[in-house]
CSV table of C-alpha atoms in Angstrom, one decimal:
chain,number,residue,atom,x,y,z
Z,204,UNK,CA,157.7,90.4,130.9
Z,205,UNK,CA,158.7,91.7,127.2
Z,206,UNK,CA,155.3,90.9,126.7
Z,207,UNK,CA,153.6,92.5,129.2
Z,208,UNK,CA,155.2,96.0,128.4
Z,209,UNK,CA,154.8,95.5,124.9
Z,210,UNK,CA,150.7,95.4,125.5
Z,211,UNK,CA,151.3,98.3,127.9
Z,212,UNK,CA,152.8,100.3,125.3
Z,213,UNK,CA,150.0,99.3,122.8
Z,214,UNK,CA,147.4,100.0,125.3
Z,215,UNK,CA,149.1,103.7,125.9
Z,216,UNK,CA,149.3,104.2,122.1
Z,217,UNK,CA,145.5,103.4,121.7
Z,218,UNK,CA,144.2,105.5,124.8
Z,219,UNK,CA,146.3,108.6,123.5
Z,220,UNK,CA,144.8,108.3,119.8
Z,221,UNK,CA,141.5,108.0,121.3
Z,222,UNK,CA,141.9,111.2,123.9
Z,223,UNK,CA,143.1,112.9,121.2
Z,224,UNK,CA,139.7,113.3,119.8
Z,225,UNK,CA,136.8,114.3,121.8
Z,226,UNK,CA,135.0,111.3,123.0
Z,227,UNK,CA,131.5,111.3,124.9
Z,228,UNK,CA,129.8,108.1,126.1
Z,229,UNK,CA,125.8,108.8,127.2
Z,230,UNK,CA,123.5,105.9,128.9
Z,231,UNK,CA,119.6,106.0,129.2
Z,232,UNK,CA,118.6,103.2,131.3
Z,233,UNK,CA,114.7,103.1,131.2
Z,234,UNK,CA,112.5,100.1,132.9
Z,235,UNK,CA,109.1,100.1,133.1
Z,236,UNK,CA,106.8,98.3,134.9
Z,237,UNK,CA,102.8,97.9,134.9
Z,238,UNK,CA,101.6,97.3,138.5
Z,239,UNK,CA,97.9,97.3,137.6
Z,240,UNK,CA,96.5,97.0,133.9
Z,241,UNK,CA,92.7,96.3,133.3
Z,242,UNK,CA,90.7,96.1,130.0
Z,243,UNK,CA,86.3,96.0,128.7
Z,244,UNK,CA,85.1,94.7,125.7
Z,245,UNK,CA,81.1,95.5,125.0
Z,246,UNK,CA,80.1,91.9,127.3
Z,247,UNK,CA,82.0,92.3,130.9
Z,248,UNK,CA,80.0,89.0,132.1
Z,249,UNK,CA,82.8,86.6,131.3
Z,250,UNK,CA,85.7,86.0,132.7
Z,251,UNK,CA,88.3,86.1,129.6
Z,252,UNK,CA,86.3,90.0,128.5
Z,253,UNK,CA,87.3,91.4,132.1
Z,254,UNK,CA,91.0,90.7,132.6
Z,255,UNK,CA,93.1,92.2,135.5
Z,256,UNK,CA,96.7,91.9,135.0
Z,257,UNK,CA,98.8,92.9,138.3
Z,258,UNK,CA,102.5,93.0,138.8
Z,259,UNK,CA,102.7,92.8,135.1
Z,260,UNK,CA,106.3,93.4,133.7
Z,261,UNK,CA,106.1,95.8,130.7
Z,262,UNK,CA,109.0,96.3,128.6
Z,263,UNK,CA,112.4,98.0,129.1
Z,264,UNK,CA,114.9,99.7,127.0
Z,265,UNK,CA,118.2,100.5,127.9
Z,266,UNK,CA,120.5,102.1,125.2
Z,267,UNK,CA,124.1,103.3,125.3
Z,268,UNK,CA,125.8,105.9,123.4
Z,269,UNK,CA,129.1,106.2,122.2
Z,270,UNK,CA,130.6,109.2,119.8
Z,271,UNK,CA,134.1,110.2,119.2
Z,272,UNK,CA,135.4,112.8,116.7
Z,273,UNK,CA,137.6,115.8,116.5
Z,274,UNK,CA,137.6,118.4,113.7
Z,275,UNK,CA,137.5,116.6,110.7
Z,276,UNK,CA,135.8,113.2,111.2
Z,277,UNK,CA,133.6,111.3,113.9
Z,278,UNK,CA,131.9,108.2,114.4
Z,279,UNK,CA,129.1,107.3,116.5
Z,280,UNK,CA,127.6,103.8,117.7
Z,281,UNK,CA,124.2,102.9,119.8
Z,282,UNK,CA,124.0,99.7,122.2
Z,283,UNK,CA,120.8,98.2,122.9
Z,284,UNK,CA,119.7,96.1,125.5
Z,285,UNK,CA,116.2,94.5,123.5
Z,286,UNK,CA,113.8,94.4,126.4
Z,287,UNK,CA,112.9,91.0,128.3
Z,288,UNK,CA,116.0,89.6,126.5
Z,289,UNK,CA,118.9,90.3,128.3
Z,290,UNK,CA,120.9,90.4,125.1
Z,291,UNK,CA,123.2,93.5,124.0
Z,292,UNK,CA,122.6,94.4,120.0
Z,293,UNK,CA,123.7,97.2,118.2
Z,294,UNK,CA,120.7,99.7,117.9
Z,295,UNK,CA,119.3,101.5,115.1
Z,296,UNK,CA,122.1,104.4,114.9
Z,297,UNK,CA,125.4,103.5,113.8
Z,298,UNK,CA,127.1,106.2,111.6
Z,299,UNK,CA,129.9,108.3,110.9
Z,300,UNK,CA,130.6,111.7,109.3
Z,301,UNK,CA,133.0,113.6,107.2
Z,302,UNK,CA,133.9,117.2,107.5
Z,303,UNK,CA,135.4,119.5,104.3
Z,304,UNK,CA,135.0,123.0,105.7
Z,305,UNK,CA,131.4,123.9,104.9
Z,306,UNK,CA,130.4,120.9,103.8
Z,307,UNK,CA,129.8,117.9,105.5
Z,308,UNK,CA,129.2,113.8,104.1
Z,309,UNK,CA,127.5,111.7,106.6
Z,310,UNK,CA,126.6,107.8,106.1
Z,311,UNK,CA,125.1,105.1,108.1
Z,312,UNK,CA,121.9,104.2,110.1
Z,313,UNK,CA,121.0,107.4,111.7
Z,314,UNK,CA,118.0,110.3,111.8
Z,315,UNK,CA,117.9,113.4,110.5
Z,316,UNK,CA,115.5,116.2,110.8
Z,317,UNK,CA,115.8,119.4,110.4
Z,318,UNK,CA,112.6,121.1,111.6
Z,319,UNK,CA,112.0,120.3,115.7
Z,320,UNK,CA,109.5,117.9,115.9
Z,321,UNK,CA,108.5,120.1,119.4
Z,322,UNK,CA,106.8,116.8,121.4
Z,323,UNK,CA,107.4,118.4,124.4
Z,324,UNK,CA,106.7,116.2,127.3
Z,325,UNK,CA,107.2,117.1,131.0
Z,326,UNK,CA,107.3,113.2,131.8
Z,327,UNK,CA,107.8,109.8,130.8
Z,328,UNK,CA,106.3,108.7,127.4
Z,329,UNK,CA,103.6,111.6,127.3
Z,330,UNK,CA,100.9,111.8,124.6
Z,331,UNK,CA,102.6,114.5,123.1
Z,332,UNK,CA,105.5,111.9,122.2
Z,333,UNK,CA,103.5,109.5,120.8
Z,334,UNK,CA,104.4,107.8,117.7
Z,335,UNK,CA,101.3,108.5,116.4
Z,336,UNK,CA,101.4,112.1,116.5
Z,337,UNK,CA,104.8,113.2,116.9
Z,338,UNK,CA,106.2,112.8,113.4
Z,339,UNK,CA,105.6,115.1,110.5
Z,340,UNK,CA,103.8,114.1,107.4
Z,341,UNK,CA,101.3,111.0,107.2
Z,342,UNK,CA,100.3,109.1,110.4
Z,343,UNK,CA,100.5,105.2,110.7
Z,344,UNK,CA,96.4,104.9,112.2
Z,345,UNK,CA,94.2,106.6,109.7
Z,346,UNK,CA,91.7,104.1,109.0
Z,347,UNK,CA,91.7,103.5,105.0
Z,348,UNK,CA,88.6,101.2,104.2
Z,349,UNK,CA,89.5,101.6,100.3
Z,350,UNK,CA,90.9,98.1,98.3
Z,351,UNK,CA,91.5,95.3,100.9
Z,352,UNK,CA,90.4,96.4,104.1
Z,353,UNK,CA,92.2,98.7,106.5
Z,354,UNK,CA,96.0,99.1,106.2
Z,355,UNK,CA,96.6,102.0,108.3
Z,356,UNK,CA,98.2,104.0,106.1
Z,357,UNK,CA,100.2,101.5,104.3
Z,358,UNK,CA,98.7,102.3,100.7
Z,359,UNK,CA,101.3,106.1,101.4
Z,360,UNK,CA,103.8,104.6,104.1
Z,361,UNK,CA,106.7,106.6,102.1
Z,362,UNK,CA,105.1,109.8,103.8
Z,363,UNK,CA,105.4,108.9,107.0
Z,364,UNK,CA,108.3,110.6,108.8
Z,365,UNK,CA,108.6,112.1,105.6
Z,366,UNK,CA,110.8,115.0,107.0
Z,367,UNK,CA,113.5,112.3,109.2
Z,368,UNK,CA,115.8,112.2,106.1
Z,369,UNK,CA,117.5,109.5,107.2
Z,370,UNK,CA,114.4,107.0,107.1
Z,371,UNK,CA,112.3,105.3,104.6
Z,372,UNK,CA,108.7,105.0,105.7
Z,373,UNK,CA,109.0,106.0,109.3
Z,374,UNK,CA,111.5,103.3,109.9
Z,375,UNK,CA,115.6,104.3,109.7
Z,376,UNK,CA,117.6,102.5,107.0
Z,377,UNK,CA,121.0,103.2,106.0
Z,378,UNK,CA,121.4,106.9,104.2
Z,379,UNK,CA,124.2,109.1,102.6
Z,380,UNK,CA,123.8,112.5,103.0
Z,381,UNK,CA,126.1,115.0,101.6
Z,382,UNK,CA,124.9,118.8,103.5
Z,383,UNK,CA,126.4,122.6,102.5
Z,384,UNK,CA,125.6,125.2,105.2
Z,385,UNK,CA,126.1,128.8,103.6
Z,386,UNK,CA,127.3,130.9,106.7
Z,387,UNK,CA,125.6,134.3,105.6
Z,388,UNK,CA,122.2,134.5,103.9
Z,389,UNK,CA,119.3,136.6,104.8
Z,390,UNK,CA,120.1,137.5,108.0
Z,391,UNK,CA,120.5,133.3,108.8
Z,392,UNK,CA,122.3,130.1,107.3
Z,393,UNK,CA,121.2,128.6,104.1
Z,394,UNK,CA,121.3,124.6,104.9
Z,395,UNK,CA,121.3,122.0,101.4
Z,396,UNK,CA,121.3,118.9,101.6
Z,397,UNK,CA,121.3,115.8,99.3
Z,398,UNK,CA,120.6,112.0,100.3
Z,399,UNK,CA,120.5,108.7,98.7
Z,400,UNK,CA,118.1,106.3,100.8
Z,401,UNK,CA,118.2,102.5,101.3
Z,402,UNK,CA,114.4,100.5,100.6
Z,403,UNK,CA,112.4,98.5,103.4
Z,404,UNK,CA,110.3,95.6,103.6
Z,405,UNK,CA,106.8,95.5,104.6
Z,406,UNK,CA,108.7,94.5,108.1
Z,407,UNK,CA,110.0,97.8,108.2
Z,408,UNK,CA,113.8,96.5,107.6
Z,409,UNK,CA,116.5,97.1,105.5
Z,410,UNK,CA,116.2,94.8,102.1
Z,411,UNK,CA,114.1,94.3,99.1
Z,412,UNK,CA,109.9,94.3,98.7
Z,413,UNK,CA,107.6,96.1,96.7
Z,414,UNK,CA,104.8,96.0,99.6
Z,415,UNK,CA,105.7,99.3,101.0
Z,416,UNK,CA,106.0,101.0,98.1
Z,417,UNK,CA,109.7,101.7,98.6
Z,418,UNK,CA,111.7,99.4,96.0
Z,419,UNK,CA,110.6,98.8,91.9
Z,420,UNK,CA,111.0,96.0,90.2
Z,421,UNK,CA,109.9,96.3,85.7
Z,422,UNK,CA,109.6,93.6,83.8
Z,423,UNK,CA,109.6,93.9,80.4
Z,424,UNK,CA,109.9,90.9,77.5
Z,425,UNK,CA,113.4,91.1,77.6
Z,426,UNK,CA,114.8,93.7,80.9
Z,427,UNK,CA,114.3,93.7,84.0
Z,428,UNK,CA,115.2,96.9,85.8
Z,429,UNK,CA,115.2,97.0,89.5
Z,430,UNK,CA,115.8,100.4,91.5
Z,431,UNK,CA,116.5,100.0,95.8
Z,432,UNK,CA,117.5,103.2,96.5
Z,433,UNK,CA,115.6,106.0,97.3
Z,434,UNK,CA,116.5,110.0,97.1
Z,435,UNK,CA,115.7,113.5,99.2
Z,436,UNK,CA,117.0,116.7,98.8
Z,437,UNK,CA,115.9,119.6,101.3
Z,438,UNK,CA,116.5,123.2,101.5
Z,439,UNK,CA,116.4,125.1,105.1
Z,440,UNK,CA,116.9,128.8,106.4
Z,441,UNK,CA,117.7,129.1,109.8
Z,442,UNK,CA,117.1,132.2,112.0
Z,443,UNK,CA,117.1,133.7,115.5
Z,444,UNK,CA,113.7,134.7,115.1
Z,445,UNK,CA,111.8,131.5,112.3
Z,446,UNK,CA,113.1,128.9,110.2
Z,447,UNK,CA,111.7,128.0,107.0
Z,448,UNK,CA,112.0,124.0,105.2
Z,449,UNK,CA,111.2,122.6,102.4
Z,450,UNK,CA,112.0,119.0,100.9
Z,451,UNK,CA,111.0,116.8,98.0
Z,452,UNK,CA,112.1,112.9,98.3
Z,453,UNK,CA,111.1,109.7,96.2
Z,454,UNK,CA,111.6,106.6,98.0
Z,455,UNK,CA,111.0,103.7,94.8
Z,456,UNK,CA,108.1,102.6,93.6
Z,457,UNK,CA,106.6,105.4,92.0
Z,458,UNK,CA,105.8,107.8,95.0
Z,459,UNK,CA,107.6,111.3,95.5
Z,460,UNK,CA,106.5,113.4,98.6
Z,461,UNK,CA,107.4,117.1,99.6
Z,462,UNK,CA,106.8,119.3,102.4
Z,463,UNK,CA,107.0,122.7,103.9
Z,464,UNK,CA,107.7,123.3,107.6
Z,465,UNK,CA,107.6,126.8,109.0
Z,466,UNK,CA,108.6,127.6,112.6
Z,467,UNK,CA,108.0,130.4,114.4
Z,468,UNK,CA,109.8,131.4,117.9
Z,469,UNK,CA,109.4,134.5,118.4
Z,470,UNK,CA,106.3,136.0,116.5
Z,471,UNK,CA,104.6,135.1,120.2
Z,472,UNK,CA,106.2,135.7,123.1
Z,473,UNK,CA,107.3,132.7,125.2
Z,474,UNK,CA,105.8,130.2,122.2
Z,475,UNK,CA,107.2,128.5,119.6
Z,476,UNK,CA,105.0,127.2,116.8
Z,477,UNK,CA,105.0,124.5,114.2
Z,478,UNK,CA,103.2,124.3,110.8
Z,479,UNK,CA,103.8,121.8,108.3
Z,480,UNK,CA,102.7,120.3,105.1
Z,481,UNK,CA,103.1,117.5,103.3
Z,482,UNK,CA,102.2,116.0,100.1
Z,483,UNK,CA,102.4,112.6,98.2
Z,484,UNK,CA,101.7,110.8,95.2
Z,485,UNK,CA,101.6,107.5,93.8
Z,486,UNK,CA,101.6,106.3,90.1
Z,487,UNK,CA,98.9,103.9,89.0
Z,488,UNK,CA,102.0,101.5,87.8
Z,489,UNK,CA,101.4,98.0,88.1
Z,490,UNK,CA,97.9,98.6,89.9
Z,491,UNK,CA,96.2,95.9,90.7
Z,492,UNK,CA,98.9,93.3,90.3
Z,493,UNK,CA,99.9,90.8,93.4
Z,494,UNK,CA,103.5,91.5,94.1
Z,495,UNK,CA,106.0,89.0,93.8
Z,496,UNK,CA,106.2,86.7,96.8
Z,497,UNK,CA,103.2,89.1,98.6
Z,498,UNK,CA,99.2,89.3,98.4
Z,499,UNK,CA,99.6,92.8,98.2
Z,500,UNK,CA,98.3,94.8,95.1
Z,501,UNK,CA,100.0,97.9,94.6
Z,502,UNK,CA,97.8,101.0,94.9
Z,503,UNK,CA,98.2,104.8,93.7
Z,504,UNK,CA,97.2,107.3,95.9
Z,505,UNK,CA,97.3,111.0,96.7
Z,506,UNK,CA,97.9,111.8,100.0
Z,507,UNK,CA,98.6,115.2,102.2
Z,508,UNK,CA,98.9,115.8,105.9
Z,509,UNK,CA,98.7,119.6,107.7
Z,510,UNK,CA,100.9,119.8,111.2
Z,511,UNK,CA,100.8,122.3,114.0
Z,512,UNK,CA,102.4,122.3,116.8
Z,513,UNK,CA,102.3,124.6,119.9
Z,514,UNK,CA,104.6,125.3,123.0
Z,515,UNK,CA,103.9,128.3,125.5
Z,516,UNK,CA,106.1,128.6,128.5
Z,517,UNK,CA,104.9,131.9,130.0
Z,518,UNK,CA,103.7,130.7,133.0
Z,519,UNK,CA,106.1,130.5,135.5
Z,520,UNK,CA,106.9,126.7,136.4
Z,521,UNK,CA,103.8,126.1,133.4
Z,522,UNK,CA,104.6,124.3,130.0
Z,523,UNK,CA,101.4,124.1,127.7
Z,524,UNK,CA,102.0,121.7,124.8
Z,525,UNK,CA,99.3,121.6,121.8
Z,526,UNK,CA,100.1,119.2,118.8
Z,527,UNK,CA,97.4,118.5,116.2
Z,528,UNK,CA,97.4,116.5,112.8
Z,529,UNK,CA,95.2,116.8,109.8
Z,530,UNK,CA,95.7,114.1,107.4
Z,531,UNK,CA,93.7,112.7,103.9
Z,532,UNK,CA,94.2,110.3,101.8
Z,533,UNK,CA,92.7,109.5,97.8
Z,534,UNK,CA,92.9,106.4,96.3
Z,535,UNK,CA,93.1,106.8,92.6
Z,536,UNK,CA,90.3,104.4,91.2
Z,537,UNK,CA,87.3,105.8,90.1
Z,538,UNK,CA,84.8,107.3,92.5
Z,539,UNK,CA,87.2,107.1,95.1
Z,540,UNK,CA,86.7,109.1,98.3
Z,541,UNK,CA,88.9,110.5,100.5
Z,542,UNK,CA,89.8,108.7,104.0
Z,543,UNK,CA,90.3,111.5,106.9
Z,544,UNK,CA,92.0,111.7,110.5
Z,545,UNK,CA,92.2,114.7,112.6
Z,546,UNK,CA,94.0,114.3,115.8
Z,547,UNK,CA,94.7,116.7,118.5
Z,548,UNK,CA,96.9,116.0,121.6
Z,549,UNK,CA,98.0,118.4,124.6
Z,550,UNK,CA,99.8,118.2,127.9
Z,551,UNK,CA,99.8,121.2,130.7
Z,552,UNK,CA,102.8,120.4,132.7
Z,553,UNK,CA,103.8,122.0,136.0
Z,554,UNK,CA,107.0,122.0,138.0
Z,555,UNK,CA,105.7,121.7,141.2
Z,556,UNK,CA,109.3,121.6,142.8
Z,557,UNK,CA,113.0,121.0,141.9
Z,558,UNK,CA,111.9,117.3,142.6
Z,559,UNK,CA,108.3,117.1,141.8
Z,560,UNK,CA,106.9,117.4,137.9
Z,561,UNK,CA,103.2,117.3,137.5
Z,562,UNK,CA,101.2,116.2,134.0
Z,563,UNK,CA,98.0,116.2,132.6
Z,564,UNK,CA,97.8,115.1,129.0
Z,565,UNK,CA,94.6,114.3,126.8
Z,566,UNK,CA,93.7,113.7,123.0
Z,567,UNK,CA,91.2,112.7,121.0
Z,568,UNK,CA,92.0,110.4,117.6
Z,569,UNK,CA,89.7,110.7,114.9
Z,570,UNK,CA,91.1,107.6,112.8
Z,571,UNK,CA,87.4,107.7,110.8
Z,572,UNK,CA,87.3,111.4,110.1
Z,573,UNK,CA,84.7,111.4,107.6
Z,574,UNK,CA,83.0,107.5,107.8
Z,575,UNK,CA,83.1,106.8,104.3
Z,576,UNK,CA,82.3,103.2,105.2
Z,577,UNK,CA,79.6,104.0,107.6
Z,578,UNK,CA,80.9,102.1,110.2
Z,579,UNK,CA,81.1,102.2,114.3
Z,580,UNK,CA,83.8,99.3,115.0
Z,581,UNK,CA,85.9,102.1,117.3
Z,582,UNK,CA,88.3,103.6,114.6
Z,583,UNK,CA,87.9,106.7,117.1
Z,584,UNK,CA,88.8,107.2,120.6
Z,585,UNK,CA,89.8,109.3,123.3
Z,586,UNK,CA,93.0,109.3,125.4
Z,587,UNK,CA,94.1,110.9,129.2
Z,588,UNK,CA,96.9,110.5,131.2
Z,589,UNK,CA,97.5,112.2,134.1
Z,590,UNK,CA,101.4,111.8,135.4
Z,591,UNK,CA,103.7,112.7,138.7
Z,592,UNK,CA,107.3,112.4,138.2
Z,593,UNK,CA,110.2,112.3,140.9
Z,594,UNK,CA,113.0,113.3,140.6
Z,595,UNK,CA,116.4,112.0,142.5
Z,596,UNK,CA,118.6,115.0,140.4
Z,597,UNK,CA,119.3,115.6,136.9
Z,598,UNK,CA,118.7,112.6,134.9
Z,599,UNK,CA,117.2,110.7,137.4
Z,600,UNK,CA,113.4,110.1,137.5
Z,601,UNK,CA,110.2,107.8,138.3
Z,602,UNK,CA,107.3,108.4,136.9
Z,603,UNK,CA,104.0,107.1,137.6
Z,604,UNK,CA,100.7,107.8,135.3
Z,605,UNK,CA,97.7,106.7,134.9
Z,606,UNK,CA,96.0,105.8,131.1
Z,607,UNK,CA,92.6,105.6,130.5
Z,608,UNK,CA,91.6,105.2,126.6
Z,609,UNK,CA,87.9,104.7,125.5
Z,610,UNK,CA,86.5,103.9,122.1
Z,611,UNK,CA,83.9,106.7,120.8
Z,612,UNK,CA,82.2,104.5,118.0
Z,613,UNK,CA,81.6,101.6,119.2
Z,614,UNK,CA,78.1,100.8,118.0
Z,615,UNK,CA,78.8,98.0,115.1
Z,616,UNK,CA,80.8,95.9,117.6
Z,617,UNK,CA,79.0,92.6,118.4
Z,618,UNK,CA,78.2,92.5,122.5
Z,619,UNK,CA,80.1,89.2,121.9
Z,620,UNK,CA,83.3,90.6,120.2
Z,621,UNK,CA,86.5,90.5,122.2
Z,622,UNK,CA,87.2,93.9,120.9
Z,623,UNK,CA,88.7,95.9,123.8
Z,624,UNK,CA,86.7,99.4,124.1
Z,625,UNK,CA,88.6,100.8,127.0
Z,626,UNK,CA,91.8,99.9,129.0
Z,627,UNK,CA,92.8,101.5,132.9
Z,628,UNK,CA,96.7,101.4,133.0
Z,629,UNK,CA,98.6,102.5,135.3
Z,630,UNK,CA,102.5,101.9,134.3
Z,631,UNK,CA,105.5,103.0,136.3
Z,632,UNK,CA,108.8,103.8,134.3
Z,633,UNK,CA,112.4,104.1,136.0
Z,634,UNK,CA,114.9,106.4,134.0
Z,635,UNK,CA,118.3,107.4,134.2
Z,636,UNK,CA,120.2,109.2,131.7
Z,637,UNK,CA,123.7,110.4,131.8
């Protein structure tokens, strides 16, 4: 019995502690499911080129959301359930912060961006949310032909993202971030901020390899120096009417990138509008050495990327969405040209009803910009996806789409290649978020 009260009274003692702060728990339970999925290559005479897939069982991804904190301190942890698996892992944000009046220390695996991304996307997994267009700074599909072959960007993978402080080549990796907000400066707030940045493999996870360009290792006769840790700092101004960002970062192996992100919401009416630009360079170091343990040589670039980004809701019940990417990247050997991608992406969404949202999205992907190589082998395509979504109440929705994507340059493909040149999709994703 003693016992019994005695875990009571521990129980009571830990559930006033934890009410004492504010504590918020959020779920997003998303499904999806691809009834009907069909793909062409160049050849539809066989068999294994003209593949129907029916009741086929995408993916899912269900994530939970805890965060606790009062005024000084407060933590915050993501559950995963990895898709197919039916295992619970801790997700990609786990983090807590610090609060000393106007300043603020943060630390732990966690994003953070300033300027809005503005992927505004009426339903499910839109275009306009795409990985490959929603982020600032480099993409991860612009064809590079220069060196080995194409690596999609690999060459400058430290600009990717490059605004998400918290991240290290598009992917998130512990960070430390100390921030001062200045209350009372030109009409706005003045944000700093300072960060030290962990390295990533070439997998795109926490540790230690020179193939991305994110961690150094010098050898000398007699040192050895090895830097893992990267650094950002970023400067903001934040008012009612624009904002105004700028940040410089230098994640290892001899790259630094910077950017400027202006945005604009009230210049026109019932808009708010994105522009951004980034920049990166590489050294030459250690060009043209394999890397320890990798095949990989080590390149040197110079890289920049233009953003703009569009969102007009003065339609009644009409969101227009228009996000667009300008990217280039040099190799510094001699004679080297520049690889180019131009991508434009847009949605016009419509609330037909309090239950019923209506999408139309479409964009064209100019991985080859300029076809340095002169090659056809369908580095650029085109992309639609109409969408209904139905909602049950806030929170609560099915949607249902259609994708079609076609291949533009396809002439260089063999009639006998497997290469898919378009793909009918039609996938179905349940959501619930509360």
């Amino acid at each position: 019995m003693k016992k019994i009260v005695s875990a009571a009274i521990v129980a009571s003692v830990m559930a006033g502690s934890l009410f004492a702060a504010d504590a918020k728990i959020t779920l997003n339970a998303r499904s999806h499911y691809t009834p009907y999925e069909k793909s062409f290559v160049k050849d539809n005479s066989t068999a294994e080129n003209d593949t129907q897939k029916i009741s086929q069982f995408a993916k899912s991804s269900d994530a939970m959301d805890i965060e606790i904190n009062n005024d000084y301190a407060g933590a915050h942890i993501g559950l995963a359930l990895n898709g197919g698996e039916g295992t619970v892992a801790v997700d990609t944000k786990y983090y807590g912060w610090m609060n000393f009046g106007n300043a603020k220390v943060t630390a732990g695996v966690f994003e953070s961006v300033f300027t809005k991304r503005q992927n505004t996307t009426i339903n499910e997994e839109g275009l306009t949310d795409d990985g490959n267009i929603k982020n600032y700074g480099l993409s991860k599909i612009l064809a590079i032909t220069t060196g080995a072959g194409a690596t999609n960007a690999s060459g400058a993978s430290f600009m990717v993202d490059a605004n998400n402080i918290g991240a290290n080549c598009g992917d998130r990796v512990w960070s430390g971030i100390f921030d001062y907000t200045f209350a009372d400066v030109a009409g706005g707030k003045l944000l700093l901020k300072a960060a030290i940045v962990d390295s990533v493999t070439a997998a795109g996870k926490s540790g230690k390899n020179e193939a991305t360009n994110a961690y150094r290792t010098d050898t000398t006769d007699d040192t050895t120096t090895t830097v893992g840790t990267g650094f950002a700092f970023d400067a903001a101004l934040q008012r009612e009417d624009f904002s105004v960002e700028g940040m410089v970062r230098t994640s290892g192996y001899y790259n630094i990138a910077t950017g400027v992100y202006f945005t604009a919401s009230k210049l026109i009416p019932d808009t708010t509008a994105v522009l951004g630009f980034t920049y990166g360079s590489q050294s030459k170091k250690n060009d043209g050495k394999a890397l320890a343990g990798t095949t990989a040589v080590n390149g040197a670039y110079n890289a920049y990327a233009i953003d703009w980004r569009f969102v007009n809701k003065s339609i009644d019940k009409v969101t227009l969405v228009l996000n667009g990417k300008y990217e280039s990247l040099t190799a510094k050997t001699d004679d080297a040209k520049a690889e180019t991608g131009l991508y434009v992406v847009g949605e016009i969404g419509y609330a037909l009803s309090d239950l019923i949202d209506l999408g139309f999205d479409a964009g064209i992907y100019m991985c080859d910009l300029d076809d340095e190589d002169k090659s056809d082998k369908g580095e650029n395509y085109f992309q639609i996806r109409p969408s209904v979504g139905i909602k049950a109440g806030k929170g609560a929705k099915i949607t249902a789409a259609l994708n079609y994507k076609q291949l533009l340059n396809t002439g260089d493909i063999a009639d006998t290649a497997t290469t898919e040149i378009r793909k009918i999709s039609v996938p179905v994703i349940f959501r619930v978020k509360m």
